[in-house]
Short mmCIF file of C-alpha atoms and ligand atoms in Angstrom, two decimals:
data_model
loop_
_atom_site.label_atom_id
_atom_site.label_comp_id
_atom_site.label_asym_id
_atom_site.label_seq_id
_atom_site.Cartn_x
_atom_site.Cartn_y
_atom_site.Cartn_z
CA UNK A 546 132.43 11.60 16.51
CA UNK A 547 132.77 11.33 20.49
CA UNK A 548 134.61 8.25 21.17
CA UNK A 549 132.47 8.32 24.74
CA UNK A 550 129.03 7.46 22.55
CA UNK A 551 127.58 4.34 22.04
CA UNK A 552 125.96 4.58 18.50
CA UNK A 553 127.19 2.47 15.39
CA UNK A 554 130.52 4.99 14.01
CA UNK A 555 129.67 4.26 10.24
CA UNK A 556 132.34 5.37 7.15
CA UNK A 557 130.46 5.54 3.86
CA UNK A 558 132.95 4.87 0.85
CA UNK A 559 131.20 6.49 -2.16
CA UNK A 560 129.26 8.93 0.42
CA UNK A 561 127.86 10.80 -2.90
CA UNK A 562 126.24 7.57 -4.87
CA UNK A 563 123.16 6.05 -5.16
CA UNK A 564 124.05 3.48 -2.45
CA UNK A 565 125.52 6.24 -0.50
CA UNK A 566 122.97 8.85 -0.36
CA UNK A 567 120.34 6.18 0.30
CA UNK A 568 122.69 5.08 3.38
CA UNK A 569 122.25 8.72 5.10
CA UNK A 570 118.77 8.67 4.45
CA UNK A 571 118.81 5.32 6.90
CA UNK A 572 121.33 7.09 8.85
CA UNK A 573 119.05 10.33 9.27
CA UNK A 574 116.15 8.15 10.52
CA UNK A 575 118.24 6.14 13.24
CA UNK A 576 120.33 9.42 14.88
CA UNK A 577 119.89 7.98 18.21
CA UNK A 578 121.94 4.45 17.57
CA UNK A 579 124.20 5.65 13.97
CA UNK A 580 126.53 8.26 13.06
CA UNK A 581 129.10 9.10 10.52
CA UNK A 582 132.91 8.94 10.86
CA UNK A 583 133.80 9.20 7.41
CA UNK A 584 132.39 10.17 4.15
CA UNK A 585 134.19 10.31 1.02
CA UNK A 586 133.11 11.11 -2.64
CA UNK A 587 135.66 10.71 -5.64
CA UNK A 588 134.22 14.21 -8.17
CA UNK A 589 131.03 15.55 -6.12
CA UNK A 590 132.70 18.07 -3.68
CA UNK A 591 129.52 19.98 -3.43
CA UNK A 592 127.39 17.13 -2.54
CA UNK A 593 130.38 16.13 0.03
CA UNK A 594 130.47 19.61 1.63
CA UNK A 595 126.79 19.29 1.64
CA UNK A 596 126.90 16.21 3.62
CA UNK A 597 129.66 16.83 5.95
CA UNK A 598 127.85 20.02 7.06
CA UNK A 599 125.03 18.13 7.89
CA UNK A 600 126.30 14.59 9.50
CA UNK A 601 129.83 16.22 11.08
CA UNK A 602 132.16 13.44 10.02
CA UNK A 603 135.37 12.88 11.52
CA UNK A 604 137.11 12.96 8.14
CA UNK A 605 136.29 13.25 4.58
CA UNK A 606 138.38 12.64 1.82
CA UNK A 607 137.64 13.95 -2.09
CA UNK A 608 139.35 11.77 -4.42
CA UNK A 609 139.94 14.39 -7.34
CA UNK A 610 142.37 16.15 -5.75
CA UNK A 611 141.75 19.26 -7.92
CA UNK A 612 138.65 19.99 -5.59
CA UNK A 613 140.24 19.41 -2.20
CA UNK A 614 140.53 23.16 -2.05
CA UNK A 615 136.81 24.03 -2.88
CA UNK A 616 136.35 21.12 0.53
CA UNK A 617 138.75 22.73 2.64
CA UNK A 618 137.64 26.28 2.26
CA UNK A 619 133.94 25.34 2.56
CA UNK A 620 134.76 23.28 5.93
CA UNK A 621 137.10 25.42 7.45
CA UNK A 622 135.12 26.67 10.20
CA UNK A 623 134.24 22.84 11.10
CA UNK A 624 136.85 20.48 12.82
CA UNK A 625 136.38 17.61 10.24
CA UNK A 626 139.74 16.52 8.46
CA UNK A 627 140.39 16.88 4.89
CA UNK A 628 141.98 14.73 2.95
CA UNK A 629 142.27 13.88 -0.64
CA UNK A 630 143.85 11.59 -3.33
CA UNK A 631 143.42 7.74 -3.86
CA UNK A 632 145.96 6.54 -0.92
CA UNK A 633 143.77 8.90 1.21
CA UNK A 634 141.06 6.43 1.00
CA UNK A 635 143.41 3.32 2.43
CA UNK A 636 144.46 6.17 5.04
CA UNK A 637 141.06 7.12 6.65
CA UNK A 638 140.34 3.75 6.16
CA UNK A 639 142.78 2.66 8.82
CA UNK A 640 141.23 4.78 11.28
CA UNK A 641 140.30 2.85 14.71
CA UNK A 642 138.04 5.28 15.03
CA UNK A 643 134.83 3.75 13.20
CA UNK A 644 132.40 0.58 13.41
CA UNK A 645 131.56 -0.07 9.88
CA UNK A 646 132.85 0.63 6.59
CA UNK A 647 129.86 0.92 3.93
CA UNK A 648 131.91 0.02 0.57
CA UNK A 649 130.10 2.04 -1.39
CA UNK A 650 132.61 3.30 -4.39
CA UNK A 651 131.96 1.51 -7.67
CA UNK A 652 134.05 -0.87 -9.48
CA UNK A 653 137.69 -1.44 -9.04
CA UNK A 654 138.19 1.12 -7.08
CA UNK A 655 136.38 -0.09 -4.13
CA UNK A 656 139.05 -2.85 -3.62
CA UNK A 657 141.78 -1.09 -1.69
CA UNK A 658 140.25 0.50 0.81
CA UNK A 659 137.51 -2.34 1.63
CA UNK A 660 141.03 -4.51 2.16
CA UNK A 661 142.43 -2.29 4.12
CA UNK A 662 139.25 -2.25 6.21
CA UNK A 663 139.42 -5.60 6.70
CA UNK A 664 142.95 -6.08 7.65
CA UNK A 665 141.90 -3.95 10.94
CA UNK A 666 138.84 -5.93 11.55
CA UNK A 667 136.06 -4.07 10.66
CA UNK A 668 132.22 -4.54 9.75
CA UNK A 669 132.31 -4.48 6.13
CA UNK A 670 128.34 -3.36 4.62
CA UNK A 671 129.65 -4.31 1.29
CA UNK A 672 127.92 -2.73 -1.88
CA UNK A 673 131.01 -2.82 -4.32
CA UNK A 674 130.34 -6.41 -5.60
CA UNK A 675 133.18 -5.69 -7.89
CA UNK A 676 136.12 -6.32 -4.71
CA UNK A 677 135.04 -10.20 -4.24
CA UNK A 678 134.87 -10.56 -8.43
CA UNK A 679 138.45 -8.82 -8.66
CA UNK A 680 140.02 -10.91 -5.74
CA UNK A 681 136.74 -13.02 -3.16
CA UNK A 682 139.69 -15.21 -2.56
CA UNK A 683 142.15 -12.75 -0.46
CA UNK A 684 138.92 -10.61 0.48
CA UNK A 685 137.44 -13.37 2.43
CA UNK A 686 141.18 -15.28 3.44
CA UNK A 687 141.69 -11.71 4.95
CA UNK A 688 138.29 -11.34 6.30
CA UNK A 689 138.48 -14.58 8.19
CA UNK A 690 141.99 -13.85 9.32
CA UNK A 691 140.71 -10.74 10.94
CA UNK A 692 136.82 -11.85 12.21
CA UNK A 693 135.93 -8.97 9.64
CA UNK A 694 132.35 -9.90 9.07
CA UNK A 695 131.36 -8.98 5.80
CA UNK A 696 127.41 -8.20 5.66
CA UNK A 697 126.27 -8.04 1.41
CA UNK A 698 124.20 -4.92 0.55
CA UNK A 699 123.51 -6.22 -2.62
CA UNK A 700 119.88 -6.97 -2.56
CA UNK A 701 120.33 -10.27 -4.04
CA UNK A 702 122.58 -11.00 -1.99
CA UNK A 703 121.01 -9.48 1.16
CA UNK A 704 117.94 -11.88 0.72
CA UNK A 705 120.42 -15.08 0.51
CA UNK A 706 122.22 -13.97 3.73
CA UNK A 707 118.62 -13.35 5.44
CA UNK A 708 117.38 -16.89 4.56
CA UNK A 709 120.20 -18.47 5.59
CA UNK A 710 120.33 -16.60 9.60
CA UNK A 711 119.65 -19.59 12.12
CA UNK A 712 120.70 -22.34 8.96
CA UNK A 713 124.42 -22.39 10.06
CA UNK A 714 124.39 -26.47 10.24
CA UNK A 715 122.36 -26.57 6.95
CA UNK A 716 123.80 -27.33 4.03
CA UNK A 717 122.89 -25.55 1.26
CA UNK A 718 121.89 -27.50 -1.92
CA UNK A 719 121.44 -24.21 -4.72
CA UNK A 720 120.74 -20.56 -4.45
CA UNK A 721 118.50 -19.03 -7.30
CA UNK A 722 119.65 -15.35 -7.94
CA UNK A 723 116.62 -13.46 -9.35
CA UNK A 724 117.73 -10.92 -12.36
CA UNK A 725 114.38 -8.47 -13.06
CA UNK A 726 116.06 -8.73 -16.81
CA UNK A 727 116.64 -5.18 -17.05
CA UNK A 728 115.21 -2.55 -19.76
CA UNK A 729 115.61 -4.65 -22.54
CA UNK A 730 114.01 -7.88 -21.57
CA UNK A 731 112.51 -10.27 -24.29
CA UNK A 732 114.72 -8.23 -26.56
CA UNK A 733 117.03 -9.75 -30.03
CA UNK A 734 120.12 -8.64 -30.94
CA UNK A 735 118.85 -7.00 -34.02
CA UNK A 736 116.99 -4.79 -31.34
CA UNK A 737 119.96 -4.28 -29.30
CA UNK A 738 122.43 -3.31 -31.65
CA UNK A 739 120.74 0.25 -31.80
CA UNK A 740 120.76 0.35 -28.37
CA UNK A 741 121.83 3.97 -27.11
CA UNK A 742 123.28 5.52 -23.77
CA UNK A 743 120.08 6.96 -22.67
CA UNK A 744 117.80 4.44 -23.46
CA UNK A 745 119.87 1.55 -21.76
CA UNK A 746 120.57 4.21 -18.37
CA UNK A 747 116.43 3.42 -17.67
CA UNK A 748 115.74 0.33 -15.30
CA UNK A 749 112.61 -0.41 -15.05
CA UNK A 750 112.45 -1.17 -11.06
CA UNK A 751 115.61 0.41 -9.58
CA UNK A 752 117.14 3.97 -9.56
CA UNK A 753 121.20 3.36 -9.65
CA UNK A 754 124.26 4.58 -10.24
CA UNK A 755 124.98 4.62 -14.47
CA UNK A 756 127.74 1.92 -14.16
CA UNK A 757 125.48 -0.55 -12.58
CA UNK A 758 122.52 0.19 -14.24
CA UNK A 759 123.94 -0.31 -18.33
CA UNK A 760 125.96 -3.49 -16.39
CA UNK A 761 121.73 -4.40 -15.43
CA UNK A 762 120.99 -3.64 -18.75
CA UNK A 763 123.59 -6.33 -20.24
CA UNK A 764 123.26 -8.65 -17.76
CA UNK A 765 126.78 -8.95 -16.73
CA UNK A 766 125.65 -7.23 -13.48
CA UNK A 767 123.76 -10.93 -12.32
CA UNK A 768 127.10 -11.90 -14.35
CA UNK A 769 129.44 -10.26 -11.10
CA UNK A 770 126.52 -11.28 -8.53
CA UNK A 771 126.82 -14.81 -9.33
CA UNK A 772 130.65 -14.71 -8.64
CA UNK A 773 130.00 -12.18 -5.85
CA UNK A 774 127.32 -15.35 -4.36
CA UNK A 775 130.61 -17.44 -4.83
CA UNK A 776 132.90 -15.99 -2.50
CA UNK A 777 130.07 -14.87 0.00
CA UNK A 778 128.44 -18.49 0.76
CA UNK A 779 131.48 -20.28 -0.13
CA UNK A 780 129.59 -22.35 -3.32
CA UNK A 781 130.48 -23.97 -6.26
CA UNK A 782 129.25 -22.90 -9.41
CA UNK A 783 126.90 -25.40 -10.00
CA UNK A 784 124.82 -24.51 -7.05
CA UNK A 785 124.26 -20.90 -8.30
CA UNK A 786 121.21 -20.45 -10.75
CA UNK A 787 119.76 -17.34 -12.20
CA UNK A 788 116.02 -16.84 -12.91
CA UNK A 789 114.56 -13.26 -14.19
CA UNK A 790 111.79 -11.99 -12.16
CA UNK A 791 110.53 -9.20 -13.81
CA UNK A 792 108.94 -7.02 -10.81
CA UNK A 793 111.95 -7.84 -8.47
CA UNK A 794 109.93 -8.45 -5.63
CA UNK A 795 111.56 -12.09 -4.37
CA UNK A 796 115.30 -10.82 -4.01
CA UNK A 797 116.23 -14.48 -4.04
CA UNK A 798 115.76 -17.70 -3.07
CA UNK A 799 117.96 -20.57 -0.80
CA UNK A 800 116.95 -23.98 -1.51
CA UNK A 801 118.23 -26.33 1.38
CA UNK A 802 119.05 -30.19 1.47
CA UNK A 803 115.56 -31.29 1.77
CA UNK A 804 114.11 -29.22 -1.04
CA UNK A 805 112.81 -26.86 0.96
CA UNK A 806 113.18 -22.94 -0.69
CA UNK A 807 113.40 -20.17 1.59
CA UNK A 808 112.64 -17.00 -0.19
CA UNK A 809 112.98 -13.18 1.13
CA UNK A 810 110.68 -10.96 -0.49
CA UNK A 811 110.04 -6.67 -0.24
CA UNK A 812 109.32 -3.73 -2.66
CA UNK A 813 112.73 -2.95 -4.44
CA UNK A 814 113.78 -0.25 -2.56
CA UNK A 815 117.71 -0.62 -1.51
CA UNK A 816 117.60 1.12 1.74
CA UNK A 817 116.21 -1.91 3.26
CA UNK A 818 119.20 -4.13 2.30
CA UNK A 819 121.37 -0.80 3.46
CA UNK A 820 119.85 -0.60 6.95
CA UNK A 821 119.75 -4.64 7.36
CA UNK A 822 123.13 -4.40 7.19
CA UNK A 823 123.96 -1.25 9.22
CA UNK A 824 121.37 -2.59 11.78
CA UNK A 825 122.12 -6.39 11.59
CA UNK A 826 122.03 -8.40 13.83
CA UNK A 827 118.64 -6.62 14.17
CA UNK A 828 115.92 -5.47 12.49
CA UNK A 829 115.27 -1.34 12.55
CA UNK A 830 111.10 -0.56 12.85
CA UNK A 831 110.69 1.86 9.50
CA UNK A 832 108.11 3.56 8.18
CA UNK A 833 109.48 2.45 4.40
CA UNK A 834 106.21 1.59 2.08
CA UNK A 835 105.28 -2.16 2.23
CA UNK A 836 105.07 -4.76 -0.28
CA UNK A 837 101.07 -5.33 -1.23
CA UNK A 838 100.40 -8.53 -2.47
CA UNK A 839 96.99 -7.39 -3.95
CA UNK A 840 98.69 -4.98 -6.42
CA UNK A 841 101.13 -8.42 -7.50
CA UNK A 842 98.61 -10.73 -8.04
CA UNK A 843 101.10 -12.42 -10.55
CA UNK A 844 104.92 -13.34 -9.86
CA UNK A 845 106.63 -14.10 -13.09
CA UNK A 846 109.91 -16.29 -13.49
CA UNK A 847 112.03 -17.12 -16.73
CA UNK A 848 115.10 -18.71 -18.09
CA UNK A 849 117.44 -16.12 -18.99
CA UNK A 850 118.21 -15.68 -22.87
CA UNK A 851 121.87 -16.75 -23.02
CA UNK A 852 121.96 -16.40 -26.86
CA UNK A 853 121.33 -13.01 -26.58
CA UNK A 854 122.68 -11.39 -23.34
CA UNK A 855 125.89 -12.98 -23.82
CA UNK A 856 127.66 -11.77 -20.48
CA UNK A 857 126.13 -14.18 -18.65
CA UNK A 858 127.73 -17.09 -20.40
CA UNK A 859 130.96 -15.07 -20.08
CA UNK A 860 130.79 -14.59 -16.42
CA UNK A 861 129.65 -18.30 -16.16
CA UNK A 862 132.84 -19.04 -17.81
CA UNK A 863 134.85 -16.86 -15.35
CA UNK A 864 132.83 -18.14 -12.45
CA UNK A 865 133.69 -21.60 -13.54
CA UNK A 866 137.60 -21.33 -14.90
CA UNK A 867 138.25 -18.76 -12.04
CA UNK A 868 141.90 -17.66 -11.11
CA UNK A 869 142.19 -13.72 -12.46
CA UNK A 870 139.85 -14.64 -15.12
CA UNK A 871 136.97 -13.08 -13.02
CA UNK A 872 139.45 -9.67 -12.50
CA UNK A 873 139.72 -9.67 -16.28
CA UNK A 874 136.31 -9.83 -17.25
CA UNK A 875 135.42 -7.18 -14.27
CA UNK A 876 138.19 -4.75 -15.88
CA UNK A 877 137.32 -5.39 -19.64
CA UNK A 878 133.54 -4.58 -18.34
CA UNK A 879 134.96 -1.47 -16.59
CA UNK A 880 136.25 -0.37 -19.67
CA UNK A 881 133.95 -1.03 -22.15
CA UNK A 882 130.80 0.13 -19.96
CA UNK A 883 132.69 3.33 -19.56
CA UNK A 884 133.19 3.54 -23.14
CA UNK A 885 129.38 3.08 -24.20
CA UNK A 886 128.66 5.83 -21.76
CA UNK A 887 130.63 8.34 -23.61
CA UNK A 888 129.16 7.05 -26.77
CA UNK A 889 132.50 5.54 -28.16
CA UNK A 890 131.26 1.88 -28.89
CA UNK A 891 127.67 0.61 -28.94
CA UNK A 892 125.76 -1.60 -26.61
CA UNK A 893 126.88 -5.18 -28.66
CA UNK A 894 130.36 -3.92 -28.52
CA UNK A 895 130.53 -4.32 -24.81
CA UNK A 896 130.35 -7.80 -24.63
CA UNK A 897 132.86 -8.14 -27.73
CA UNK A 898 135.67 -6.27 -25.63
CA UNK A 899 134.67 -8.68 -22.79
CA UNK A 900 135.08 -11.65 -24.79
CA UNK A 901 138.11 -10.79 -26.71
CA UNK A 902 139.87 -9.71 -23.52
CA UNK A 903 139.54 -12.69 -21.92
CA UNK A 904 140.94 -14.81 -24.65
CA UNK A 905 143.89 -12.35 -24.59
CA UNK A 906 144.81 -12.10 -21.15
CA UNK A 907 147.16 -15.04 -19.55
CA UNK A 908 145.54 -17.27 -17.22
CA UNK A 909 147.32 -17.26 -13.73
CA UNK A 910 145.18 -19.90 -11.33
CA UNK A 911 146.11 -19.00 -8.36
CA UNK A 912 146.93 -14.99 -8.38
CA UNK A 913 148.14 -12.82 -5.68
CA UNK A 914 146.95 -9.67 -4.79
CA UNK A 915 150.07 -7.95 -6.73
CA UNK A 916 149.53 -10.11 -9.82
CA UNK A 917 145.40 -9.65 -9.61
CA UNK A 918 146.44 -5.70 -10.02
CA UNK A 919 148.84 -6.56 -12.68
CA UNK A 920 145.72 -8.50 -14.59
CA UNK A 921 143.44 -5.85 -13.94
CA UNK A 922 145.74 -3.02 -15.26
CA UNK A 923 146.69 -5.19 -18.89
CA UNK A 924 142.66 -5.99 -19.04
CA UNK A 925 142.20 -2.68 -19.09
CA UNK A 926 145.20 -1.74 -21.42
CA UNK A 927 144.18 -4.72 -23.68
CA UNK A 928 140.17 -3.59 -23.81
CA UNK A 929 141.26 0.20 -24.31
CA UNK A 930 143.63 -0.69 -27.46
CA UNK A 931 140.42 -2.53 -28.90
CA UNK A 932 138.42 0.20 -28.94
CA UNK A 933 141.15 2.40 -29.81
CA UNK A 934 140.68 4.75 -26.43
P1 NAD B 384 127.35 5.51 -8.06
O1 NAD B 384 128.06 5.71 -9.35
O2 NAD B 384 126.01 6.12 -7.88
O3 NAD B 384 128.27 6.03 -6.86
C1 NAD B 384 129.62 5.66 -6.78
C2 NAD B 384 130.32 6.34 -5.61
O4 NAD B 384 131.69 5.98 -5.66
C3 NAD B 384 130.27 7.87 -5.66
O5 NAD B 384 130.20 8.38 -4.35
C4 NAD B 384 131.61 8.26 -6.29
O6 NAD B 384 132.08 9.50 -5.85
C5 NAD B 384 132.52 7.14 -5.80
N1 NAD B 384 133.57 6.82 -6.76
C6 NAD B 384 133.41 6.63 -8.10
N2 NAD B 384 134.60 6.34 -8.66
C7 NAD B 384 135.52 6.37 -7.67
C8 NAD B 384 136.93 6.19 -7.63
N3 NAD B 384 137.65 5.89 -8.73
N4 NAD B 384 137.55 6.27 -6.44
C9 NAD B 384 136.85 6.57 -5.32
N5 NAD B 384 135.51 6.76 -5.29
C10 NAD B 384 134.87 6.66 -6.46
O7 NAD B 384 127.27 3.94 -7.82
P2 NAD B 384 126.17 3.11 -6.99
O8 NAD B 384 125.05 2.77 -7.87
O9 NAD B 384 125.92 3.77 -5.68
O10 NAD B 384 126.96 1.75 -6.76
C11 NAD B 384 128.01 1.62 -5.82
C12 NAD B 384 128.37 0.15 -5.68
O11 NAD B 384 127.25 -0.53 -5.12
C13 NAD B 384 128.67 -0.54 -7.01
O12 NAD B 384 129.69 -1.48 -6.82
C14 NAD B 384 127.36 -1.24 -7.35
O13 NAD B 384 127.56 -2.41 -8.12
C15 NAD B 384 126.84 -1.59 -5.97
N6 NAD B 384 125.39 -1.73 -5.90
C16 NAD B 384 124.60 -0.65 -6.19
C17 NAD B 384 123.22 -0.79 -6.15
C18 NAD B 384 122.32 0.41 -6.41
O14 NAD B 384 121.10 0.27 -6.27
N7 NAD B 384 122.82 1.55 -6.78
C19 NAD B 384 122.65 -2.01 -5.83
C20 NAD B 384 123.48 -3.08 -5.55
C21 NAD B 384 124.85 -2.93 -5.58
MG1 MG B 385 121.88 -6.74 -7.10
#
């Protein structure tokens, strides 16, 4: 909080998540060079109040504004501002007062406030793949405009961005994003069908928040990753591949001009990609467990089932066509993924209200930031009437 110190000021969007928690565990082990400015959490206020008390943030802001009494009473013998309400978010994250933003709110939501970080210029650690599938093409315009760097967290994504430090004059010929395949790898349709909430919310190698976890469980999550590669490493389509690696051990591969494949490789844990990115350019000494080759005497890889896990075709086809179309599948996604966690529509269903939405929304090639709202708002409409929600 002093402006006098010289540690890394760090604002964690989505303070109360799976990315975010794991980000003040990092934080907690590096006092000496990180602290937090900001800390927001959209329902969670006891978790928030939890946190604040412990890390002394500048500001925190509770998106359900309902609870921003239950946050103001609990920190009123602190000094740290209160704020709540969606346009708090873009507010606090205006401030000149911190390093790095951590965009660490899931889905849609993510996208204001990550802009508005970059229009001042700051470090973006960005989790919420979903703000470069919405709109990569103003995100990174902006981000260039501004000398925002924006460092993936992503742990596919993390790995590219490792292999490719000291390659700046080096083409890149293809990256292969590894998928682990989720729960429900090796699995048919007839299987599928029956697929329930619980069931799909169990990943076999990661612990995440629910959204991403069913999206891991369709596949549509390597879906967004490939468009989130996109936008990151500036590629065209073609040069993005997806293999499934079931233990998740090689995040992902580069392969360079002259065949060469650079490959970064650790236990799936994401608070290494978190502190990479808080710490980058350096590495932080941890005492994290490390990868044992002896207990992975075997390294799978496979061609993903398109027949079956249908997203990925879908977000190949918004990957490739491009404009909103990558906005309206995120939104339809939103939707329908929300809807299979309150047990509305069943696991097959998402990727019908993906599909359909698509073909109903109107193309627009070259969108603004206005009109990639407008698209995500009728996606949404359009999926909701589907399922009658
Ligand atoms: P999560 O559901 O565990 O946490 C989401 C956070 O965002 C919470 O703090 C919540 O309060 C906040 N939030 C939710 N809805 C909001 C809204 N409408 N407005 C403001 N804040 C809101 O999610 P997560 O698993 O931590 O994932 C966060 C992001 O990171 C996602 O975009 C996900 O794709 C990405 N990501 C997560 C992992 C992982 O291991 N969890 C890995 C890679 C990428
Ligand atoms: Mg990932």
């Amino acid at each position: 909080m002093s402006s006098t110190s010289s540690k890394k000021k760090i604002a964690i969007f989505g303070s109360t998540g799976s990315i975010g928690t794991q980000a003040l565990e990092v934080i907690r082990g590096n006092g000496d060079d990180m602290e937090v400015e900001i800390l927001t959490a959209q329902t969670n206020d006891e978790l928030l109040v939890k946190q604040a008390l412990e890390f002394n943030p500048n500001a925190v802001v509770i998106g359900d504004e309902t609870k921003y009494n239950n946050v103001k009473t609990a920190l009123a013998s602190t000094d740290i501002k209160v704020f709540a309400g969606e346009e708090a978010l873009e507010e606090v994250a205006a401030f000149d007062t911190y390093d790095i933003m951590l965009a660490a709110i899931v889905g849609f939501a993510g996208l204001k406030p990550t802009l508005k970080a970059v229009e001042q210029g700051k470090v973006i650690a960005l989790a919420n793949k979903e703000t470069l599938v919405v709109a990569g093409d103003i995100v990174m315009q902006k981000a260039i405009e501004n000398k925002s760097p924006i460092i993936p967290v992503d742990s596919e994504h993390s790995a590219i961005f490792q292999c490719l430090v000291g390659e700046a004059r080096n083409p890149i010929e293809k990256i292969i994003l590894t998928a682990s395949g989720g729960p429900f790898f090796g699995k048919k349709p007839n299987f599928l069908v029956n697929v329930k909430r619980d069931h799909a919310l169990q990943h076999p190698n990661w612990n995440m928040g629910a959204k991403i976890t069913i999206d891991s469980a369709t596949l549509m999550n390597k879906g967004l990753e490939m468009i989130e590669a996109k936008w990151l490493f500036n590629l065209q389509p073609h040069q993005i591949e997806v293999v499934i690696h079931p233990q998740s051990i090689i995040h992902s591969m580069v392969q360079f001009e002259d065949g060469s494949i650079k490959a970064q490789m650790g236990l799936p844990d994401m608070k290494l990609p978190i502190q990479y990115a808080l710490g980058f350019p350096g590495r932080i000494k941890n005492e994290f467990p490390r990868f044992n080759y002896k207990k992975y005497p075997v390294l799978n890889f496979d061609e993903p089932d398109y027949r079956t896990f249908r997203n990925l075709g879908l977000a190949t086809e918004a990957l490739q066509r491009g404009g909103n179309c990558p906005c309206v599948l995120n939104a339809a996604n939103e939707i329908a993924v929300w809807a299979f966690l309150k047990n509305r529509i069943g696991f097959l269903d998402i990727t019908a209200v993906v599909e359909k939405t698509m073909a109903a929304i109107a193309f627009i090639e070259k969108p603004s930031l206005q009109e990639y709202f407008d698209s995500d708002g009728e996606a949404r409409n359009f999926a909701a009437s589907l399922m009658k929600i």
